[in-house]
Amino acid sequence: MKPKVATHPDTDAAELEIASYHIPAGGYNQLGLVAYWSQYFFSETGKPDTPERKLWFEASKNLLQIASMLEGIELNQCLNKVCLPQKPKLVLGVNGTTANFFVDNAAYRDFLHKTFHVSSIDMESTAVIMTSLSNGHSVIAIRGLCDQNKERI
């Protein structure tokens, strides 16, 4: 069965109706759809009460430069006798995204990485970034993440 892909009427971004695809045919699931669309962004530097449509938000170049000074820093693998299975590392300059659901599916993570070059997915960063940027503040998102598909990074 070929996936039915629709576009979001406001942004021309794709939606995939997962609920339409169930095996065995005629079954039912509650997965709904996955959609990608830009956000309405109100900025103090833009026109008053006029939103800008944005799909990506850039980190502050000077904050990214400061963070780059940490590259190669030795991070502890163990804390209070609890150890990570592999040595942690700092990875700079990757794209992150926000979703309103937890992604625990290797195929879907691979799709996001291949399609959007996304290396991390969380549920909070975009809210902080949009709030900071709309109020004229520089911003960078730094997250502690466990990547279940470690080969990608």
Short mmCIF file of N, CA and C in Angstrom, two decimals:
data_model
loop_
_atom_site.label_atom_id
_atom_site.label_comp_id
_atom_site.label_asym_id
_atom_site.label_seq_id
_atom_site.Cartn_x
_atom_site.Cartn_y
_atom_site.Cartn_z
N MET A 1 0.85 -1.18 0.00
CA MET A 1 0.00 0.00 0.00
C MET A 1 0.89 1.23 0.00
N LYS A 2 0.65 2.13 -0.91
CA LYS A 2 1.44 3.36 -1.02
C LYS A 2 0.91 4.40 -0.04
N PRO A 3 1.78 5.07 0.74
CA PRO A 3 1.32 6.08 1.70
C PRO A 3 0.59 7.24 1.02
N LYS A 4 -0.48 7.68 1.66
CA LYS A 4 -1.22 8.86 1.22
C LYS A 4 -0.61 10.05 1.94
N VAL A 5 -0.06 10.98 1.20
CA VAL A 5 0.54 12.16 1.81
C VAL A 5 -0.26 13.38 1.38
N ALA A 6 -0.71 14.14 2.36
CA ALA A 6 -1.44 15.37 2.09
C ALA A 6 -0.54 16.53 2.47
N THR A 7 -0.92 17.72 2.05
CA THR A 7 -0.15 18.89 2.47
C THR A 7 -1.00 19.74 3.41
N HIS A 8 -0.32 20.36 4.35
CA HIS A 8 -0.99 21.25 5.29
C HIS A 8 -1.42 22.49 4.51
N PRO A 9 -2.67 22.92 4.63
CA PRO A 9 -3.17 24.01 3.79
C PRO A 9 -2.44 25.34 3.95
N ASP A 10 -1.91 25.64 5.13
CA ASP A 10 -1.26 26.93 5.35
C ASP A 10 0.21 26.95 4.95
N THR A 11 0.86 25.80 4.95
CA THR A 11 2.31 25.83 4.82
C THR A 11 2.87 24.94 3.74
N ASP A 12 2.06 24.14 3.11
CA ASP A 12 2.51 23.22 2.07
C ASP A 12 3.48 22.19 2.65
N ALA A 13 3.47 21.96 3.96
CA ALA A 13 4.31 20.94 4.56
C ALA A 13 3.54 19.62 4.58
N ALA A 14 4.25 18.54 4.62
CA ALA A 14 3.63 17.22 4.47
C ALA A 14 2.95 16.73 5.73
N GLU A 15 1.91 15.94 5.52
CA GLU A 15 1.25 15.19 6.58
C GLU A 15 1.16 13.74 6.12
N LEU A 16 1.42 12.82 7.00
CA LEU A 16 1.31 11.40 6.71
C LEU A 16 0.24 10.83 7.62
N GLU A 17 -0.84 10.33 7.04
CA GLU A 17 -1.95 9.78 7.83
C GLU A 17 -1.67 8.32 8.16
N ILE A 18 -1.05 8.09 9.31
CA ILE A 18 -0.66 6.75 9.73
C ILE A 18 -1.90 5.89 9.99
N ALA A 19 -2.95 6.49 10.52
CA ALA A 19 -4.15 5.74 10.86
C ALA A 19 -4.79 5.08 9.64
N SER A 20 -4.47 5.54 8.45
CA SER A 20 -5.03 4.96 7.23
C SER A 20 -4.36 3.64 6.85
N TYR A 21 -3.25 3.32 7.50
CA TYR A 21 -2.47 2.14 7.13
C TYR A 21 -2.41 1.19 8.31
N HIS A 22 -3.13 0.12 8.19
CA HIS A 22 -3.18 -0.85 9.28
C HIS A 22 -3.08 -2.24 8.68
N ILE A 23 -2.30 -3.09 9.30
CA ILE A 23 -2.20 -4.48 8.88
C ILE A 23 -2.68 -5.31 10.04
N PRO A 24 -3.68 -6.14 9.87
CA PRO A 24 -4.35 -6.47 8.61
C PRO A 24 -5.29 -5.35 8.17
N ALA A 25 -5.56 -5.32 6.87
CA ALA A 25 -6.43 -4.29 6.30
C ALA A 25 -7.78 -4.30 7.02
N GLY A 26 -8.32 -3.11 7.20
CA GLY A 26 -9.61 -2.99 7.88
C GLY A 26 -9.49 -2.91 9.39
N GLY A 27 -8.28 -3.01 9.90
CA GLY A 27 -8.07 -2.90 11.34
C GLY A 27 -8.15 -1.45 11.78
N TYR A 28 -7.85 -1.19 13.04
CA TYR A 28 -7.96 0.16 13.56
C TYR A 28 -6.76 0.47 14.43
N ASN A 29 -6.23 1.67 14.31
CA ASN A 29 -5.21 2.14 15.25
C ASN A 29 -5.48 3.60 15.56
N GLN A 30 -4.87 4.09 16.61
CA GLN A 30 -5.10 5.46 17.06
C GLN A 30 -3.90 6.36 16.81
N LEU A 31 -3.05 6.02 15.87
CA LEU A 31 -1.83 6.79 15.64
C LEU A 31 -2.08 8.13 14.97
N GLY A 32 -3.18 8.28 14.26
CA GLY A 32 -3.50 9.57 13.66
C GLY A 32 -2.59 9.91 12.52
N LEU A 33 -1.88 11.05 12.62
CA LEU A 33 -1.01 11.47 11.53
C LEU A 33 0.23 12.13 12.08
N VAL A 34 1.22 12.21 11.22
CA VAL A 34 2.45 12.94 11.52
C VAL A 34 2.49 14.08 10.53
N ALA A 35 2.68 15.29 11.03
CA ALA A 35 2.68 16.46 10.15
C ALA A 35 3.89 17.33 10.46
N TYR A 36 4.38 17.99 9.44
CA TYR A 36 5.51 18.90 9.58
C TYR A 36 5.04 20.24 9.05
N TRP A 37 5.08 21.26 9.89
CA TRP A 37 4.70 22.57 9.40
C TRP A 37 5.44 23.65 10.17
N SER A 38 5.50 24.79 9.54
CA SER A 38 6.20 25.91 10.16
C SER A 38 5.35 26.50 11.28
N GLN A 39 6.00 27.29 12.10
CA GLN A 39 5.34 27.93 13.24
C GLN A 39 5.12 29.41 12.95
N TYR A 40 4.10 29.97 13.59
CA TYR A 40 3.92 31.42 13.54
C TYR A 40 4.90 32.03 14.54
N PHE A 41 5.73 32.94 14.07
CA PHE A 41 6.75 33.55 14.91
C PHE A 41 6.56 35.06 14.92
N PHE A 42 6.38 35.61 16.11
CA PHE A 42 6.24 37.05 16.29
C PHE A 42 7.54 37.58 16.84
N SER A 43 8.15 38.54 16.16
CA SER A 43 9.44 39.05 16.56
C SER A 43 9.36 40.54 16.82
N GLU A 44 10.15 41.00 17.79
CA GLU A 44 10.19 42.44 18.07
C GLU A 44 10.81 43.21 16.91
N THR A 45 11.57 42.52 16.04
CA THR A 45 12.18 43.20 14.91
C THR A 45 11.30 43.15 13.65
N GLY A 46 10.23 42.36 13.70
CA GLY A 46 9.33 42.26 12.55
C GLY A 46 8.23 43.30 12.62
N LYS A 47 7.30 43.20 11.70
CA LYS A 47 6.16 44.12 11.69
C LYS A 47 5.25 43.79 12.87
N PRO A 48 4.71 44.81 13.56
CA PRO A 48 3.83 44.55 14.70
C PRO A 48 2.62 43.70 14.30
N ASP A 49 2.30 42.74 15.13
CA ASP A 49 1.14 41.86 14.96
C ASP A 49 1.13 41.12 13.62
N THR A 50 2.30 40.94 13.03
CA THR A 50 2.40 40.21 11.77
C THR A 50 3.33 39.02 11.98
N PRO A 51 2.78 37.82 11.98
CA PRO A 51 3.64 36.65 12.21
C PRO A 51 4.47 36.31 10.98
N GLU A 52 5.61 35.76 11.24
CA GLU A 52 6.49 35.23 10.19
C GLU A 52 6.39 33.71 10.28
N ARG A 53 6.28 33.03 9.15
CA ARG A 53 6.23 31.57 9.15
C ARG A 53 7.66 31.05 9.12
N LYS A 54 8.02 30.20 10.10
CA LYS A 54 9.39 29.66 10.18
C LYS A 54 9.33 28.17 10.43
N LEU A 55 10.17 27.45 9.71
CA LEU A 55 10.33 26.02 9.94
C LEU A 55 11.57 25.76 10.79
N TRP A 56 12.61 26.58 10.63
CA TRP A 56 13.86 26.43 11.37
C TRP A 56 14.20 27.73 12.09
N PHE A 57 14.79 27.60 13.27
CA PHE A 57 15.27 28.75 14.05
C PHE A 57 16.77 28.57 14.24
N GLU A 58 17.52 29.63 13.93
CA GLU A 58 18.97 29.57 14.00
C GLU A 58 19.47 29.87 15.42
N ALA A 59 20.50 29.14 15.83
CA ALA A 59 21.17 29.45 17.09
C ALA A 59 21.99 30.71 16.89
N SER A 60 22.21 31.43 17.96
CA SER A 60 23.05 32.63 17.92
C SER A 60 24.47 32.23 17.52
N LYS A 61 25.00 32.91 16.51
CA LYS A 61 26.34 32.57 16.02
C LYS A 61 27.40 32.76 17.11
N ASN A 62 27.29 33.84 17.90
CA ASN A 62 28.33 34.04 18.92
C ASN A 62 28.19 33.03 20.06
N LEU A 63 26.97 32.61 20.41
CA LEU A 63 26.82 31.57 21.43
C LEU A 63 27.30 30.22 20.91
N LEU A 64 27.09 29.95 19.63
CA LEU A 64 27.59 28.71 19.04
C LEU A 64 29.12 28.73 19.02
N GLN A 65 29.71 29.88 18.76
CA GLN A 65 31.17 30.00 18.79
C GLN A 65 31.71 29.77 20.20
N ILE A 66 31.04 30.31 21.21
CA ILE A 66 31.45 30.08 22.60
C ILE A 66 31.33 28.60 22.95
N ALA A 67 30.21 27.98 22.54
CA ALA A 67 30.03 26.56 22.81
C ALA A 67 31.09 25.71 22.12
N SER A 68 31.57 26.16 20.95
CA SER A 68 32.58 25.40 20.23
C SER A 68 33.89 25.30 21.02
N MET A 69 34.11 26.23 21.96
CA MET A 69 35.32 26.16 22.80
C MET A 69 35.28 24.94 23.72
N LEU A 70 34.10 24.36 23.90
CA LEU A 70 33.96 23.18 24.75
C LEU A 70 34.20 21.88 23.99
N GLU A 71 34.32 21.98 22.66
CA GLU A 71 34.52 20.77 21.86
C GLU A 71 35.78 20.05 22.31
N GLY A 72 35.66 18.75 22.47
CA GLY A 72 36.79 17.94 22.93
C GLY A 72 36.90 17.85 24.44
N ILE A 73 36.01 18.51 25.17
CA ILE A 73 36.04 18.46 26.63
C ILE A 73 35.82 17.01 27.10
N GLU A 74 36.53 16.62 28.13
CA GLU A 74 36.37 15.28 28.69
C GLU A 74 35.12 15.25 29.58
N LEU A 75 34.17 14.42 29.23
CA LEU A 75 32.95 14.27 30.02
C LEU A 75 33.02 12.97 30.81
N ASN A 76 32.57 13.00 32.05
CA ASN A 76 32.60 11.81 32.90
C ASN A 76 31.60 10.76 32.41
N GLN A 77 32.07 9.52 32.41
CA GLN A 77 31.20 8.42 32.03
C GLN A 77 30.42 7.91 33.24
N CYS A 78 30.95 8.17 34.44
CA CYS A 78 30.31 7.68 35.65
C CYS A 78 30.09 8.83 36.64
N LEU A 79 29.00 8.73 37.39
CA LEU A 79 28.70 9.68 38.45
C LEU A 79 28.01 8.92 39.58
N ASN A 80 28.55 9.04 40.79
CA ASN A 80 27.98 8.35 41.95
C ASN A 80 27.80 6.85 41.69
N LYS A 81 28.82 6.22 41.11
CA LYS A 81 28.85 4.78 40.83
C LYS A 81 27.84 4.32 39.78
N VAL A 82 27.23 5.26 39.07
CA VAL A 82 26.33 4.93 37.96
C VAL A 82 27.04 5.35 36.68
N CYS A 83 27.18 4.40 35.75
CA CYS A 83 27.95 4.68 34.54
C CYS A 83 27.10 4.54 33.29
N LEU A 84 27.39 5.40 32.33
CA LEU A 84 26.77 5.30 31.01
C LEU A 84 27.42 4.14 30.26
N PRO A 85 26.69 3.50 29.35
CA PRO A 85 27.25 2.36 28.62
C PRO A 85 28.42 2.74 27.70
N GLN A 86 28.49 3.98 27.28
CA GLN A 86 29.61 4.44 26.45
C GLN A 86 30.00 5.85 26.87
N LYS A 87 31.20 6.24 26.50
CA LYS A 87 31.71 7.55 26.89
C LYS A 87 30.89 8.66 26.23
N PRO A 88 30.39 9.63 27.01
CA PRO A 88 29.61 10.72 26.43
C PRO A 88 30.51 11.68 25.64
N LYS A 89 29.90 12.38 24.69
CA LYS A 89 30.66 13.36 23.91
C LYS A 89 29.77 14.56 23.61
N LEU A 90 30.42 15.68 23.38
CA LEU A 90 29.73 16.91 23.01
C LEU A 90 29.71 16.98 21.48
N VAL A 91 28.52 17.15 20.92
CA VAL A 91 28.36 17.24 19.47
C VAL A 91 27.78 18.62 19.16
N LEU A 92 28.47 19.38 18.32
CA LEU A 92 28.05 20.73 17.98
C LEU A 92 27.52 20.82 16.56
N GLY A 93 26.63 21.79 16.35
CA GLY A 93 26.20 22.12 15.00
C GLY A 93 25.21 21.16 14.37
N VAL A 94 24.49 20.39 15.18
CA VAL A 94 23.49 19.48 14.63
C VAL A 94 22.12 20.15 14.69
N ASN A 95 21.22 19.71 13.84
CA ASN A 95 19.85 20.22 13.86
C ASN A 95 19.04 19.45 14.89
N GLY A 96 18.28 20.19 15.66
CA GLY A 96 17.35 19.58 16.60
C GLY A 96 15.95 19.96 16.21
N THR A 97 15.00 19.21 16.68
CA THR A 97 13.60 19.51 16.40
C THR A 97 12.77 19.21 17.63
N THR A 98 11.58 19.74 17.64
CA THR A 98 10.64 19.51 18.72
C THR A 98 9.46 18.74 18.18
N ALA A 99 9.00 17.79 18.95
CA ALA A 99 7.81 17.02 18.60
C ALA A 99 6.90 16.99 19.82
N ASN A 100 5.63 16.75 19.58
CA ASN A 100 4.70 16.66 20.70
C ASN A 100 4.47 15.21 21.10
N PHE A 101 5.42 14.35 20.74
CA PHE A 101 5.37 12.95 21.17
C PHE A 101 6.80 12.42 21.27
N PHE A 102 6.98 11.38 22.06
CA PHE A 102 8.28 10.76 22.25
C PHE A 102 8.55 9.84 21.06
N VAL A 103 9.73 9.94 20.47
CA VAL A 103 10.07 9.13 19.30
C VAL A 103 10.97 7.98 19.76
N ASP A 104 10.42 6.78 19.73
CA ASP A 104 11.17 5.58 20.08
C ASP A 104 11.02 4.57 18.94
N ASN A 105 11.43 5.00 17.76
CA ASN A 105 11.28 4.18 16.57
C ASN A 105 12.47 4.47 15.67
N ALA A 106 13.35 3.49 15.52
CA ALA A 106 14.59 3.70 14.77
C ALA A 106 14.33 4.09 13.32
N ALA A 107 13.35 3.48 12.67
CA ALA A 107 13.06 3.81 11.27
C ALA A 107 12.60 5.26 11.14
N TYR A 108 11.76 5.72 12.08
CA TYR A 108 11.28 7.10 12.00
C TYR A 108 12.41 8.08 12.31
N ARG A 109 13.25 7.77 13.30
CA ARG A 109 14.41 8.63 13.59
C ARG A 109 15.32 8.71 12.37
N ASP A 110 15.54 7.58 11.69
CA ASP A 110 16.37 7.58 10.49
C ASP A 110 15.75 8.43 9.39
N PHE A 111 14.42 8.35 9.24
CA PHE A 111 13.71 9.16 8.25
C PHE A 111 13.91 10.65 8.55
N LEU A 112 13.75 11.06 9.82
CA LEU A 112 13.93 12.46 10.19
C LEU A 112 15.36 12.92 9.93
N HIS A 113 16.31 12.05 10.21
CA HIS A 113 17.70 12.41 9.99
C HIS A 113 18.00 12.56 8.50
N LYS A 114 17.52 11.61 7.69
CA LYS A 114 17.78 11.65 6.25
C LYS A 114 17.03 12.80 5.57
N THR A 115 15.79 13.05 5.98
CA THR A 115 14.95 14.05 5.33
C THR A 115 15.26 15.47 5.79
N PHE A 116 15.42 15.66 7.10
CA PHE A 116 15.58 17.00 7.66
C PHE A 116 16.95 17.23 8.31
N HIS A 117 17.83 16.23 8.29
CA HIS A 117 19.16 16.31 8.93
C HIS A 117 19.01 16.59 10.43
N VAL A 118 18.00 16.00 11.04
CA VAL A 118 17.72 16.17 12.46
C VAL A 118 18.48 15.10 13.25
N SER A 119 19.22 15.54 14.25
CA SER A 119 19.98 14.61 15.09
C SER A 119 19.42 14.47 16.48
N SER A 120 18.49 15.35 16.87
CA SER A 120 17.88 15.22 18.19
C SER A 120 16.43 15.68 18.12
N ILE A 121 15.61 15.05 18.96
CA ILE A 121 14.19 15.38 19.03
C ILE A 121 13.86 15.53 20.52
N ASP A 122 13.29 16.66 20.88
CA ASP A 122 12.85 16.84 22.26
C ASP A 122 11.47 17.49 22.26
N MET A 123 10.97 17.79 23.43
CA MET A 123 9.63 18.34 23.53
C MET A 123 9.60 19.76 24.08
N GLU A 124 10.77 20.38 24.31
CA GLU A 124 10.78 21.68 24.97
C GLU A 124 11.58 22.78 24.29
N SER A 125 12.64 22.46 23.58
CA SER A 125 13.59 23.46 23.12
C SER A 125 12.98 24.56 22.26
N THR A 126 12.09 24.21 21.36
CA THR A 126 11.53 25.23 20.47
C THR A 126 10.77 26.30 21.24
N ALA A 127 10.08 25.92 22.30
CA ALA A 127 9.36 26.92 23.10
C ALA A 127 10.33 27.93 23.70
N VAL A 128 11.45 27.45 24.23
CA VAL A 128 12.45 28.34 24.82
C VAL A 128 13.09 29.21 23.73
N ILE A 129 13.42 28.61 22.60
CA ILE A 129 14.05 29.34 21.50
C ILE A 129 13.12 30.42 20.95
N MET A 130 11.86 30.07 20.70
CA MET A 130 10.91 31.06 20.15
C MET A 130 10.68 32.20 21.13
N THR A 131 10.57 31.90 22.41
CA THR A 131 10.36 32.94 23.42
C THR A 131 11.57 33.87 23.47
N SER A 132 12.77 33.30 23.47
CA SER A 132 13.98 34.11 23.52
C SER A 132 14.12 35.00 22.29
N LEU A 133 13.99 34.41 21.12
CA LEU A 133 14.17 35.17 19.88
C LEU A 133 13.09 36.23 19.70
N SER A 134 11.86 35.92 20.07
CA SER A 134 10.79 36.91 19.88
C SER A 134 10.96 38.11 20.81
N ASN A 135 11.74 37.94 21.86
CA ASN A 135 12.01 39.05 22.77
C ASN A 135 13.39 39.66 22.55
N GLY A 136 14.03 39.31 21.43
CA GLY A 136 15.29 39.93 21.05
C GLY A 136 16.52 39.40 21.75
N HIS A 137 16.45 38.20 22.34
CA HIS A 137 17.60 37.63 23.05
C HIS A 137 18.29 36.58 22.20
N SER A 138 19.61 36.50 22.33
CA SER A 138 20.37 35.44 21.68
C SER A 138 20.03 34.12 22.36
N VAL A 139 20.14 33.02 21.60
CA VAL A 139 19.76 31.74 22.18
C VAL A 139 20.54 30.61 21.52
N ILE A 140 20.76 29.56 22.30
CA ILE A 140 21.31 28.31 21.80
C ILE A 140 20.69 27.21 22.66
N ALA A 141 20.39 26.08 22.06
CA ALA A 141 19.84 24.94 22.82
C ALA A 141 20.97 23.95 23.07
N ILE A 142 21.16 23.61 24.32
CA ILE A 142 22.15 22.59 24.70
C ILE A 142 21.40 21.54 25.48
N ARG A 143 21.39 20.33 24.98
CA ARG A 143 20.61 19.26 25.58
C ARG A 143 21.49 18.08 25.94
N GLY A 144 21.12 17.41 26.99
CA GLY A 144 21.72 16.13 27.33
C GLY A 144 20.80 15.06 26.78
N LEU A 145 21.29 14.30 25.82
CA LEU A 145 20.44 13.32 25.15
C LEU A 145 21.08 11.96 25.14
N CYS A 146 20.25 10.96 25.14
CA CYS A 146 20.68 9.59 24.93
C CYS A 146 20.19 9.20 23.56
N ASP A 147 21.10 8.97 22.64
CA ASP A 147 20.71 8.60 21.29
C ASP A 147 20.67 7.10 21.19
N GLN A 148 19.49 6.57 20.96
CA GLN A 148 19.35 5.13 20.87
C GLN A 148 19.92 4.57 19.57
N ASN A 149 20.19 5.44 18.61
CA ASN A 149 20.77 5.01 17.35
C ASN A 149 22.11 5.71 17.21
N LYS A 150 23.09 5.27 17.97
CA LYS A 150 24.35 5.97 18.14
C LYS A 150 25.20 6.11 16.87
N GLU A 151 24.95 5.30 15.85
CA GLU A 151 25.78 5.38 14.65
C GLU A 151 25.57 6.68 13.89
N ARG A 152 24.42 7.35 14.05
CA ARG A 152 24.08 8.52 13.27
C ARG A 152 24.93 9.74 13.62
N ILE A 153 25.26 9.91 14.87
CA ILE A 153 25.94 11.14 15.29
C ILE A 153 27.42 11.06 15.08
#
